[in-house]
């Protein structure tokens, strides 16, 4: 009986593993396909979408850099995304901690206003933001684009930070004050180190949003030298033609930094994901 | 008096070397037009300058080089994006009234832009340069005309509905030439299907292919000429017109012969199965040749076996079968706010991106500019030469999706996807689009 039971258990776990592995493969395949397709010749790719490359054509990467101006776009994307994330982290950390830890007049109203930002579809702001920036001659400016990304990311970031900050034990704050620490010390020596997991989550989420953002970058960056990666990737599509293999190479170039950022932060992200789940 | 003459002479003497020197620095073109003012033009168009596959990108690069040689005083600030994104950008620019100096205009945008005072007419450009103007045939200028004026210089000549077919496969089922009547077409497609081929491939994931390349032809074969003007003027039965709906019914009839995944493939993705001989033919527009030839790459045998044809007419329809929806669809246009030197620079630039040399550059890549040029297309491919011969026997019918209201076009496109999947009937399609159409009339 025991044998049958343990056999059934083994079979069950095997089945679960097979299903999960199949799902993983299903998710991984597009990335693997993109990577090996980026090394195929254009006509080979068009003739057979799924076949492996016969010869490795690394020159697709050179074409990608040249055609899509991926080098300039890469630098632009890094500058815009890093600035956006830095500004957003700073504001979200301070605002979120204050909302989570302190009671003051108008707190609910302010917090609700921030949260309402999550309900506004950003695309509806495309034209008004463009007009506003044009009046002040602020379009075609990477820093301004970064500020816009930071503004769009703030509601979500403040929501996450507030939820997290409210879980930090009050004793820690009190101990710091008893030891002679001021508000600055409490924020940057107590709250900041404790908040690392949630700040990592916010970093990766907002970095991904800024890195992949398309419509605002398309409209606000009118000069070729200011275009970001998602815009550069469209250059492989002509009016009636598509250059697929250099586009795959371009996609690989655009994807790798995101994967790297994810691997750097992934442990913290998982901590951050569950951190706010159980209070106390 | 003598003193005055002496002064005048000395002034003339002093000026003449300077004048000669200034004249020396000028290019032939500058001397001819006398246009030497330093001007910078902001230009936004739907082609990237670096594309390796786009014929327009190639012609544009050449045009910019020619302009730089002839008019070094004109600086072009070029912002290129791709087709769909370009439309998003332009919608924002239009909404915020901040259009660039020179740009591509779509036929259906013209009425709104003119009403908002954003688009300058090119009438005076055409009058000023008759040699250039005479290169455009009337049917090509048609898409750029509004209220008796022209608002864009055509830069392409499209035939939006063509069937590229494999002559060998067709002949294997008893058709040595493309079927001439609707009954023959259905008979041919049935035989092809029985022989294991997909009779007619279509890539409609972008939604517009069914409209441009199939309905454009079949709608016209059903409705004839007057329906288009009825729609534009808000008269007639609109999308419930019985003659036009015959064309939609024929579309539904054709769907059984098309690839099942037509709504998830784009128009490029139908080429590989065609080249492998799985599809006996596919429907697309005149832009297809360049990409088909590039996709076939070293093995051009399938392209050489290919022929090109249009949908035949059907009984009861009012339109002829010797037509294809076609024309310019888009044009080179300029901002209505331009005046003086900037306007003159825009005129010159627009000429460079639509003139005979522009068309020759496109021809070299298997594409067609707004003017007919003397070019031996057989050196590109016999298929392209066959198309050029066919084109001469055809007349252009209206490209509905270049002129109808955008929301109506969207309703048509979504409806066609459902129709081709058999989810709705031609009449239901008509009623859905009519609802949208009536809203735009209101």
XYZ file of C-alpha atoms in Angstrom:
722
model
C 0.000 0.000 0.000
C 2.822 2.324 1.032
C 4.672 1.479 -2.117
C 1.688 2.328 -4.278
C 1.204 5.570 -2.380
C 4.830 6.631 -2.737
C 4.713 5.580 -6.414
C 1.626 7.725 -6.932
C 3.327 10.607 -5.143
C 6.390 10.272 -7.344
C 4.231 10.092 -10.423
C 2.313 13.161 -9.267
C 5.456 15.183 -8.676
C 6.867 13.992 -12.014
C 3.684 15.059 -13.763
C 3.756 18.471 -12.087
C 7.409 18.862 -13.045
C 6.740 17.899 -16.643
C 3.902 20.425 -16.879
C 5.979 23.176 -15.256
C 8.962 22.372 -17.490
C 6.709 22.537 -20.531
C 5.452 25.947 -19.428
C 9.039 27.122 -18.846
C 10.085 25.953 -22.303
C 7.033 27.642 -23.760
C 8.089 30.920 -22.113
C 11.785 30.548 -22.923
C 11.351 29.625 -26.556
C 10.662 33.129 -27.911
C 13.896 34.399 -26.336
C 15.943 31.483 -27.636
C 14.301 31.854 -31.053
C 15.141 35.556 -31.092
C 18.776 34.823 -30.209
C 19.401 32.177 -32.855
C 17.325 34.011 -35.494
C 19.547 37.052 -34.986
C 22.387 34.959 -36.426
C 20.544 33.769 -39.549
C 20.711 35.185 -43.024
C 17.664 37.255 -44.046
C 16.482 34.970 -46.869
C 17.126 31.877 -44.730
C 14.958 33.383 -42.005
C 12.139 34.226 -44.403
C 12.190 30.792 -46.021
C 12.017 28.929 -42.725
C 11.095 30.799 -39.574
C 11.983 28.051 -37.114
C 15.107 26.404 -38.546
C 18.495 26.813 -36.868
C 21.079 28.965 -38.676
C 23.246 27.132 -41.205
C 26.027 29.656 -40.758
C 26.402 32.201 -37.988
C 25.970 35.718 -39.334
C 27.316 37.987 -36.612
C 27.299 40.846 -39.101
C 23.573 41.226 -38.351
C 24.642 42.891 -35.115
C 26.795 45.367 -37.044
C 23.870 46.069 -39.399
C 21.635 46.541 -36.379
C 23.996 49.083 -34.865
C 24.332 50.908 -38.197
C 20.723 50.781 -39.446
C 18.964 51.253 -36.162
C 21.640 53.543 -34.728
C 21.451 51.170 -31.770
C 24.609 52.581 -30.170
C 23.189 56.095 -29.812
C 19.778 54.726 -28.880
C 21.357 52.464 -26.258
C 23.149 55.379 -24.582
C 19.943 57.447 -24.694
C 17.887 54.648 -23.174
C 20.430 54.110 -20.392
C 20.575 57.848 -19.601
C 16.802 58.291 -19.601
C 16.002 55.091 -17.684
C 18.702 55.528 -15.026
C 17.763 59.174 -14.422
C 14.072 58.299 -14.270
C 14.672 55.469 -11.801
C 16.971 57.598 -9.613
C 14.476 60.459 -9.393
C 11.590 58.085 -8.841
C 13.365 56.086 -6.116
C 14.312 59.196 -4.194
C 10.812 60.671 -4.247
C 8.999 57.354 -3.749
C 11.207 56.406 -0.776
C 10.642 59.681 1.041
C 6.966 60.082 0.158
C 6.133 56.405 0.732
C 7.880 56.319 4.111
C 6.127 59.468 5.262
C 2.747 58.137 4.150
C 3.434 54.798 5.811
C 4.852 56.077 9.110
C 3.371 59.441 9.938
C -0.043 60.829 10.606
C -0.639 64.370 9.412
C -3.470 66.563 8.201
C -4.484 65.938 4.606
C -2.545 62.666 4.426
C -5.437 60.631 3.060
C -6.222 63.263 0.443
C -2.589 63.474 -0.716
C -2.174 59.697 -0.769
C -5.432 59.259 -2.692
C -4.302 61.845 -5.212
C -1.118 59.888 -5.824
C -3.062 56.646 -6.161
C -5.521 58.216 -8.586
C -2.555 58.624 -10.933
C -2.698 54.860 -11.445
C -6.198 55.144 -12.864
C -5.328 57.635 -15.624
C -4.361 55.905 -18.886
C -1.045 57.517 -19.780
C -1.835 57.543 -23.507
C -4.601 60.021 -22.947
C -1.933 62.454 -21.742
C 0.123 62.225 -24.925
C -1.227 65.290 -26.698
C -1.600 67.553 -23.627
C 1.928 66.740 -22.428
C 3.302 67.372 -25.916
C 1.559 70.768 -26.119
C 2.702 71.704 -22.626
C 6.322 70.845 -23.351
C 6.211 72.582 -26.694
C 4.978 75.817 -25.144
C 7.927 75.750 -22.743
C 10.320 74.456 -25.461
C 11.088 71.426 -23.330
C 10.639 68.704 -25.945
C 13.742 67.051 -27.433
C 15.271 66.833 -23.976
C 16.320 63.543 -22.390
C 16.081 64.842 -18.830
C 12.497 65.995 -19.369
C 11.568 62.589 -20.766
C 13.133 60.993 -17.680
C 11.060 63.273 -15.436
C 7.902 62.248 -17.283
C 8.735 58.566 -16.819
C 9.417 59.209 -13.130
C 6.071 60.987 -12.777
C 4.197 58.122 -14.445
C 5.924 55.562 -12.238
C 5.394 57.409 -8.950
C 1.830 56.304 -8.048
C 2.717 52.625 -8.222
C 6.070 53.160 -6.470
C 4.552 55.229 -3.667
C 1.811 52.644 -3.180
C 4.389 49.849 -2.833
C 6.669 51.896 -0.593
C 3.833 53.043 1.696
C 2.563 49.498 2.180
C 6.083 48.333 2.976
C 6.971 51.235 5.274
C 3.865 50.627 7.385
C 5.212 47.142 8.222
C 8.519 48.356 9.716
C 8.412 47.866 13.548
C 7.996 51.148 15.384
C 10.571 49.976 18.016
C 13.399 50.408 15.536
C 12.520 54.056 15.006
C 12.152 54.624 18.747
C 15.482 52.952 19.474
C 17.206 55.192 16.961
C 15.704 58.297 18.525
C 16.615 57.151 22.061
C 20.187 56.663 20.807
C 20.202 60.318 19.759
C 19.380 59.948 16.070
C 17.492 62.708 14.294
C 14.874 62.384 11.526
C 17.569 62.266 8.856
C 19.266 59.338 10.633
C 15.978 57.523 11.073
C 15.239 57.825 7.359
C 18.614 57.053 5.897
C 20.123 54.732 8.503
C 17.075 52.822 9.646
C 14.358 52.956 6.976
C 16.588 52.970 3.897
C 18.510 49.739 4.654
C 15.318 47.971 5.758
C 13.509 49.069 2.600
C 16.089 47.601 0.214
C 13.865 44.706 -0.953
C 10.947 46.947 -1.903
C 13.274 49.539 -3.444
C 14.735 46.763 -5.592
C 11.259 45.820 -6.730
C 10.478 49.435 -7.537
C 13.810 49.757 -9.375
C 13.210 46.816 -11.652
C 9.577 47.666 -12.347
C 10.234 51.316 -13.125
C 13.410 50.533 -15.068
C 11.459 48.103 -17.243
C 8.701 50.665 -17.806
C 11.177 53.391 -18.779
C 13.304 51.061 -20.894
C 10.360 49.810 -22.923
C 8.266 52.991 -23.092
C 7.319 53.843 -26.652
C 4.679 56.526 -27.383
C 6.087 59.399 -25.310
C 9.594 58.787 -26.548
C 8.284 58.656 -30.127
C 6.453 61.961 -29.859
C 8.769 63.935 -27.581
C 12.152 62.989 -29.049
C 11.988 64.491 -32.537
C 15.721 64.449 -33.227
C 17.392 61.259 -34.514
C 20.243 61.603 -31.999
C 17.787 61.528 -29.071
C 15.739 58.441 -29.985
C 15.569 55.612 -27.469
C 15.822 51.859 -28.129
C 12.127 51.041 -28.712
C 12.048 53.707 -31.435
C 15.335 52.559 -32.974
C 13.913 49.039 -33.243
C 11.202 50.276 -35.601
C 13.796 51.402 -38.164
C 14.044 47.845 -39.451
C 10.508 48.072 -40.743
C 10.119 49.859 -44.058
C 6.828 51.098 -45.508
C 6.308 47.778 -47.267
C 9.237 45.662 -46.073
C 10.821 44.303 -42.908
C 14.486 43.530 -42.215
C 13.942 40.688 -39.756
C 17.368 39.339 -38.820
C 19.026 42.687 -37.992
C 15.828 43.460 -36.082
C 16.320 40.267 -34.042
C 19.919 41.343 -33.382
C 18.616 44.758 -32.318
C 16.067 43.100 -30.040
C 18.814 40.987 -28.467
C 20.854 44.142 -27.815
C 17.797 45.811 -26.295
C 16.829 42.815 -24.158
C 20.167 41.909 -22.588
C 20.459 44.881 -20.168
C 16.980 44.147 -18.827
C 17.938 40.520 -18.214
C 21.163 41.644 -16.502
C 19.315 44.133 -14.276
C 16.843 41.393 -13.399
C 19.578 38.931 -12.419
C 21.279 41.544 -10.227
C 18.076 42.299 -8.360
C 16.076 39.088 -8.587
C 16.635 37.878 -5.005
C 15.692 41.241 -3.584
C 12.690 41.384 -5.895
C 11.325 38.124 -4.531
C 11.876 39.421 -0.977
C 10.128 42.632 -1.921
C 7.205 40.782 -3.463
C 6.454 38.899 -0.245
C 7.703 41.552 2.169
C 4.467 43.459 2.410
C 2.364 40.316 2.437
C 2.515 39.438 6.134
C 2.334 42.357 8.477
C 4.255 42.377 11.799
C 29.156 115.258 -64.104
C 32.531 113.752 -64.913
C 33.123 113.268 -61.232
C 29.804 111.471 -60.870
C 30.603 109.177 -63.776
C 34.021 108.471 -62.312
C 32.491 107.575 -58.965
C 29.909 105.365 -60.654
C 32.590 103.668 -62.719
C 34.780 103.041 -59.726
C 31.850 101.627 -57.759
C 31.013 99.337 -60.668
C 34.644 98.330 -60.970
C 34.801 97.577 -57.298
C 31.598 95.558 -57.386
C 32.236 93.531 -60.517
C 34.915 91.194 -59.114
C 32.836 90.726 -56.000
C 29.790 89.992 -58.120
C 31.766 87.614 -60.288
C 33.163 85.985 -57.181
C 29.699 85.642 -55.674
C 28.405 84.200 -58.957
C 31.329 81.764 -59.011
C 30.366 80.293 -55.641
C 26.897 79.478 -56.874
C 25.777 76.154 -58.291
C 24.094 75.890 -61.693
C 20.718 75.361 -60.055
C 21.157 78.385 -57.818
C 22.113 80.542 -60.804
C 19.052 79.319 -62.664
C 16.531 79.994 -59.907
C 18.443 82.748 -58.119
C 17.570 81.108 -54.806
C 20.545 81.513 -52.486
C 19.037 82.344 -49.118
C 20.129 80.185 -46.194
C 17.094 78.173 -45.107
C 16.576 75.285 -42.703
C 13.586 73.027 -43.236
C 12.175 70.692 -40.582
C 11.048 67.574 -42.375
C 9.157 64.559 -40.976
C 8.521 61.548 -43.182
C 7.688 57.882 -42.915
C 11.024 56.472 -44.059
C 14.168 55.912 -42.072
C 17.259 57.166 -43.887
C 19.172 54.019 -42.987
C 16.758 51.327 -44.131
C 18.401 48.736 -46.328
C 15.185 47.308 -47.762
C 12.994 50.348 -48.350
C 13.118 51.671 -51.933
C 11.829 55.047 -50.733
C 14.689 55.326 -48.276
C 17.145 54.759 -51.139
C 15.465 57.379 -53.349
C 15.257 59.830 -50.448
C 18.966 59.545 -49.678
C 19.727 60.235 -53.344
C 17.325 63.187 -53.413
C 18.954 64.694 -50.310
C 22.366 64.342 -51.925
C 21.160 65.988 -55.135
C 19.622 68.814 -53.142
C 22.820 69.333 -51.174
C 24.830 69.566 -54.404
C 22.403 71.938 -56.109
C 21.295 73.988 -53.117
C 23.918 73.939 -50.375
C 21.975 76.847 -48.852
C 19.050 74.547 -47.922
C 19.583 72.529 -44.748
C 17.217 69.650 -44.066
C 16.497 68.595 -40.476
C 15.135 65.154 -41.143
C 13.088 63.124 -38.697
C 12.229 59.712 -40.117
C 9.923 57.185 -38.520
C 8.067 54.200 -39.868
C 4.628 54.132 -41.475
C 2.358 53.402 -38.467
C 4.414 55.446 -35.989
C 4.553 58.302 -38.450
C 0.772 58.446 -38.394
C 0.776 58.618 -34.577
C 3.342 61.416 -34.633
C 1.427 63.371 -37.258
C -1.858 63.027 -35.359
C -0.160 64.583 -32.332
C 1.417 67.333 -34.424
C -1.933 68.080 -36.043
C -3.748 68.139 -32.714
C -1.167 70.516 -31.254
C -0.830 72.540 -34.455
C 2.919 72.068 -34.579
C 3.524 70.472 -37.962
C 7.001 70.399 -39.494
C 7.728 72.385 -42.668
C 7.552 69.517 -45.149
C 5.902 66.130 -44.540
C 3.995 63.226 -46.112
C 0.253 63.728 -46.285
C -2.327 60.967 -46.635
C -5.263 61.617 -48.956
C -7.811 61.139 -46.175
C -6.092 63.742 -43.948
C -6.377 66.570 -46.472
C -9.952 67.849 -45.791
C -9.361 68.213 -42.032
C -5.940 69.749 -42.411
C -7.182 72.244 -44.986
C -10.121 73.160 -42.745
C -7.649 73.785 -39.896
C -5.413 75.936 -42.100
C -2.470 73.531 -41.705
C -1.840 72.451 -45.281
C -0.570 74.625 -48.151
C -1.778 74.041 -51.702
C 0.821 73.032 -54.280
C -1.193 74.624 -57.130
C 1.304 77.452 -57.483
C 4.244 75.010 -57.414
C 2.664 73.087 -60.278
C 2.072 76.309 -62.222
C 5.610 77.566 -61.583
C 7.242 74.415 -62.965
C 5.212 73.040 -65.824
C 7.819 70.495 -66.855
C 7.678 68.866 -63.422
C 3.899 69.228 -63.160
C 3.273 67.600 -66.539
C 4.904 64.403 -65.247
C 1.916 63.651 -63.004
C -1.080 62.041 -64.667
C -4.517 63.224 -63.528
C -5.436 59.894 -61.960
C -2.295 60.116 -59.814
C -3.088 63.639 -58.652
C -6.675 62.569 -57.850
C -5.844 61.431 -54.303
C -4.239 64.792 -53.560
C -7.132 66.914 -54.773
C -9.612 68.607 -52.479
C -12.068 71.348 -53.262
C -10.493 72.092 -56.636
C -6.924 72.401 -55.300
C -3.966 70.027 -55.029
C -2.332 69.601 -51.639
C 0.459 67.111 -52.197
C 2.956 66.043 -54.838
C 2.503 62.294 -55.512
C 5.614 60.261 -54.809
C 4.306 56.805 -55.633
C 1.939 55.039 -57.959
C 0.253 52.103 -56.323
C -1.888 49.293 -57.599
C -3.460 48.043 -54.432
C -5.057 44.812 -55.595
C -2.920 42.307 -57.488
C -2.788 38.537 -57.490
C 0.657 37.033 -57.851
C 0.237 33.465 -59.075
C 2.388 30.485 -59.951
C 1.832 29.831 -63.664
C 3.017 26.209 -63.447
C 0.629 25.304 -60.643
C -2.281 27.036 -62.381
C -1.514 25.244 -65.603
C -1.401 21.891 -63.735
C -5.128 22.309 -63.005
C -5.898 23.320 -66.568
C -5.499 27.090 -66.470
C -2.723 28.264 -68.781
C -3.647 31.863 -68.117
C -5.312 33.558 -65.163
C -9.107 32.950 -65.029
C -10.993 35.653 -66.897
C -14.433 35.316 -65.295
C -15.623 34.853 -61.734
C -16.972 31.355 -62.433
C -13.642 30.340 -63.925
C -11.860 31.761 -60.878
C -13.996 29.731 -58.468
C -13.581 26.631 -60.629
C -9.824 27.147 -60.737
C -9.577 27.731 -56.967
C -11.685 24.619 -56.295
C -9.346 22.521 -58.445
C -6.289 24.024 -56.787
C -7.725 23.230 -53.365
C -8.461 19.652 -54.410
C -4.872 19.364 -55.631
C -3.694 20.264 -52.101
C -2.694 23.881 -52.599
C -3.883 26.958 -50.753
C -5.455 28.699 -53.758
C -5.139 32.278 -52.481
C -2.839 33.398 -49.688
C -3.456 36.586 -47.749
C -1.674 38.188 -44.782
C -4.241 40.360 -43.022
C -2.819 40.694 -39.494
C -2.434 44.430 -40.114
C -6.183 44.437 -40.920
C -5.835 46.766 -43.904
C -4.862 44.142 -46.510
C -8.394 42.679 -46.790
C -9.728 46.200 -47.276
C -7.086 47.628 -49.620
C -6.219 44.563 -51.653
C -9.473 42.593 -51.783
C -12.428 44.838 -51.028
C -10.828 47.710 -52.982
C -11.217 45.585 -56.123
C -14.347 43.531 -55.362
C -16.293 46.441 -53.854
C -15.676 48.372 -57.046
C -16.604 45.421 -59.260
C -19.905 45.277 -57.424
C -20.706 48.962 -56.979
C -19.083 50.706 -59.941
C -18.131 54.384 -59.933
C -21.058 56.153 -58.329
C -20.945 54.460 -54.918
C -17.664 56.152 -53.986
C -19.043 59.635 -54.662
C -22.246 58.721 -52.819
C -20.227 57.833 -49.729
C -18.136 60.985 -49.959
C -21.245 63.141 -50.392
C -23.377 61.316 -47.847
C -25.940 60.273 -50.464
C -27.227 56.851 -51.569
C -27.645 53.723 -49.432
C -24.157 53.949 -47.978
C -22.828 50.628 -46.739
C -26.186 48.955 -47.286
C -25.855 49.471 -51.058
C -26.907 46.179 -52.628
C -24.427 46.367 -55.510
C -21.463 47.059 -53.258
C -22.555 44.286 -50.877
C -22.279 41.838 -53.779
C -18.532 42.505 -53.654
C -18.507 41.765 -49.918
C -20.379 38.512 -50.562
C -17.735 37.555 -53.122
C -15.080 38.258 -50.487
C -16.852 35.888 -48.119
C -16.991 33.319 -50.935
C -13.232 33.655 -51.489
C -12.421 33.144 -47.809
C -12.925 29.363 -48.152
C -9.975 29.341 -50.572
C -7.656 31.382 -48.392
C -5.131 30.291 -45.770
C -6.890 29.723 -42.442
C -4.332 31.781 -40.532
C -4.853 34.850 -42.736
C -5.640 37.115 -39.782
C -2.455 36.218 -37.936
C 0.045 36.459 -40.831
C 1.277 39.765 -42.205
C 1.673 40.394 -45.915
C 5.363 39.428 -45.833
C 4.708 36.103 -44.163
C 2.630 34.791 -47.071
C 5.672 34.975 -49.339
C 7.682 32.018 -47.928
C 4.811 29.497 -48.365
C 4.194 30.916 -51.843
C 7.864 30.512 -52.747
C 7.798 26.960 -51.382
C 4.887 26.172 -53.703
C 2.379 25.625 -50.877
C 0.262 28.588 -51.974
C -0.736 28.733 -55.645
C -1.150 32.504 -55.469
C -1.446 35.375 -53.028
C -3.108 38.755 -53.014
C -1.156 41.945 -52.278
C -0.347 45.320 -53.915
C 2.335 46.590 -56.281
C 4.708 47.045 -53.331
C 4.999 43.270 -53.143
C 7.588 42.767 -55.908
C 10.654 44.214 -54.182
C 10.073 42.138 -51.045
C 9.176 38.962 -52.972
C 12.381 39.207 -55.006
C 14.435 39.903 -51.861
C 12.790 36.994 -50.009
C 13.494 34.564 -52.872
C 17.118 35.774 -52.765
C 19.401 33.500 -54.822
C 16.666 31.149 -56.012
C 14.557 33.309 -58.313
C 13.002 30.308 -60.100
C 9.635 30.664 -58.346
C 9.534 34.400 -59.071
C 10.284 33.715 -62.715
C 7.404 31.211 -62.837
C 5.063 33.837 -61.437
C 2.496 35.919 -63.221
C 0.414 38.833 -62.033
C -3.300 39.469 -62.538
C -6.320 41.247 -61.079
C -9.667 39.893 -59.853
C -12.132 39.304 -62.705
C -15.503 41.050 -62.777
C -18.637 39.136 -61.761
C -22.152 38.965 -63.133
C -24.527 41.554 -61.743
C -21.720 43.889 -60.704
C -21.514 47.400 -62.116
C -17.715 47.778 -62.171
C -15.316 46.547 -64.854
C -12.739 43.840 -64.250
C -9.974 45.801 -65.934
C -9.434 48.088 -62.964
C -7.379 48.065 -59.816
C -7.736 50.408 -56.882
C -4.711 52.601 -57.237
C -3.128 55.985 -57.329
C -0.791 57.979 -55.159
C -2.535 57.594 -51.769
C 0.111 59.825 -50.179
C 1.889 63.006 -51.275
C 4.680 65.365 -50.307
C 3.144 68.406 -48.643
C 4.109 71.568 -46.793
C 2.965 73.580 -43.810
C 0.473 76.333 -44.681
C 2.354 78.751 -42.411
C 5.443 78.804 -44.657
C 6.119 82.042 -46.512
C 8.959 83.667 -48.460
C 12.280 81.859 -48.652
C 11.087 78.919 -46.555
C 8.176 78.317 -48.910
C 10.490 78.497 -51.917
C 12.870 76.023 -50.250
C 9.898 73.729 -49.557
C 8.891 73.961 -53.236
C 12.392 72.988 -54.344
C 12.646 70.134 -51.851
C 9.198 68.771 -52.744
C 10.267 68.726 -56.377
C 13.408 66.724 -55.542
C 11.360 64.114 -53.679
C 8.832 63.552 -56.446
C 10.586 64.323 -59.753
C 11.701 62.027 -62.557
C 15.018 61.158 -60.913
C 13.151 60.203 -57.734
C 10.988 57.881 -59.847
C 14.054 56.426 -61.608
C 15.668 55.695 -58.236
C 12.499 53.925 -57.122
C 12.310 51.997 -60.410
C 15.822 50.723 -59.809
C 14.520 49.074 -56.631
C 11.352 47.697 -58.255
C 9.106 50.462 -56.895
C 6.993 53.018 -58.750
C 7.053 56.799 -58.369
C 4.287 59.256 -59.199
C 5.516 59.743 -62.786
C 5.849 57.204 -65.573
C 9.534 56.780 -66.409
C 11.305 55.039 -69.219
C 12.920 52.185 -67.316
C 13.561 48.602 -68.370
C 11.901 46.725 -65.519
C 12.826 43.331 -66.958
C 16.340 43.878 -65.598
C 14.767 43.886 -62.127
C 12.605 40.820 -62.816
C 10.356 39.517 -65.619
C 7.516 39.568 -63.078
C 7.886 43.334 -62.591
C 7.998 43.830 -66.373
C 4.788 41.770 -66.637
C 3.168 43.992 -64.023
C 4.189 47.159 -65.898
C 2.612 45.729 -69.087
C -0.538 44.770 -67.151
C -0.737 48.195 -65.531
C -0.975 49.803 -68.959
C -4.143 47.834 -69.689
C -5.776 48.762 -66.384
C -7.479 51.882 -65.155
C -7.281 53.019 -61.548
C -10.382 52.875 -59.396
C -10.681 54.785 -56.124
C -8.748 53.562 -53.106
C -11.562 53.641 -50.595
C -9.341 53.418 -47.553
C -7.427 56.521 -48.626
C -10.501 58.701 -48.695
C -13.078 57.427 -46.231
C -13.169 58.633 -42.665
C -10.658 56.862 -40.412
C -13.315 55.536 -38.025
C -15.289 54.089 -40.961
C -12.129 52.417 -42.286
C -11.493 50.907 -38.837
C -15.044 49.566 -38.700
C -14.636 48.114 -42.206
C -11.319 46.471 -41.311
C -12.541 44.866 -38.101
C -15.674 43.695 -39.904
C -13.660 42.096 -42.699
C -11.744 39.965 -40.216
C -15.029 38.637 -38.833
C -16.501 38.209 -42.304
C -13.526 36.215 -43.538
C -13.753 33.952 -40.490
C -17.406 33.340 -41.303
C -18.623 34.976 -38.089
C -20.820 37.560 -39.799
C -22.559 37.825 -43.160
C -22.036 40.522 -45.786
C -25.261 42.222 -44.703
C -24.280 42.245 -41.040
C -20.926 43.712 -42.058
C -22.769 46.430 -44.005
C -25.033 47.267 -41.070
C -22.098 47.528 -38.628
C -20.145 49.845 -40.899
C -23.269 51.848 -41.744
C -23.761 52.617 -38.021
C -20.243 54.049 -37.835
C -20.671 55.876 -41.138
C -23.898 57.525 -39.995
C -22.163 58.757 -36.862
C -19.504 60.481 -38.966
C -22.237 62.039 -41.125
C -23.870 63.477 -38.039
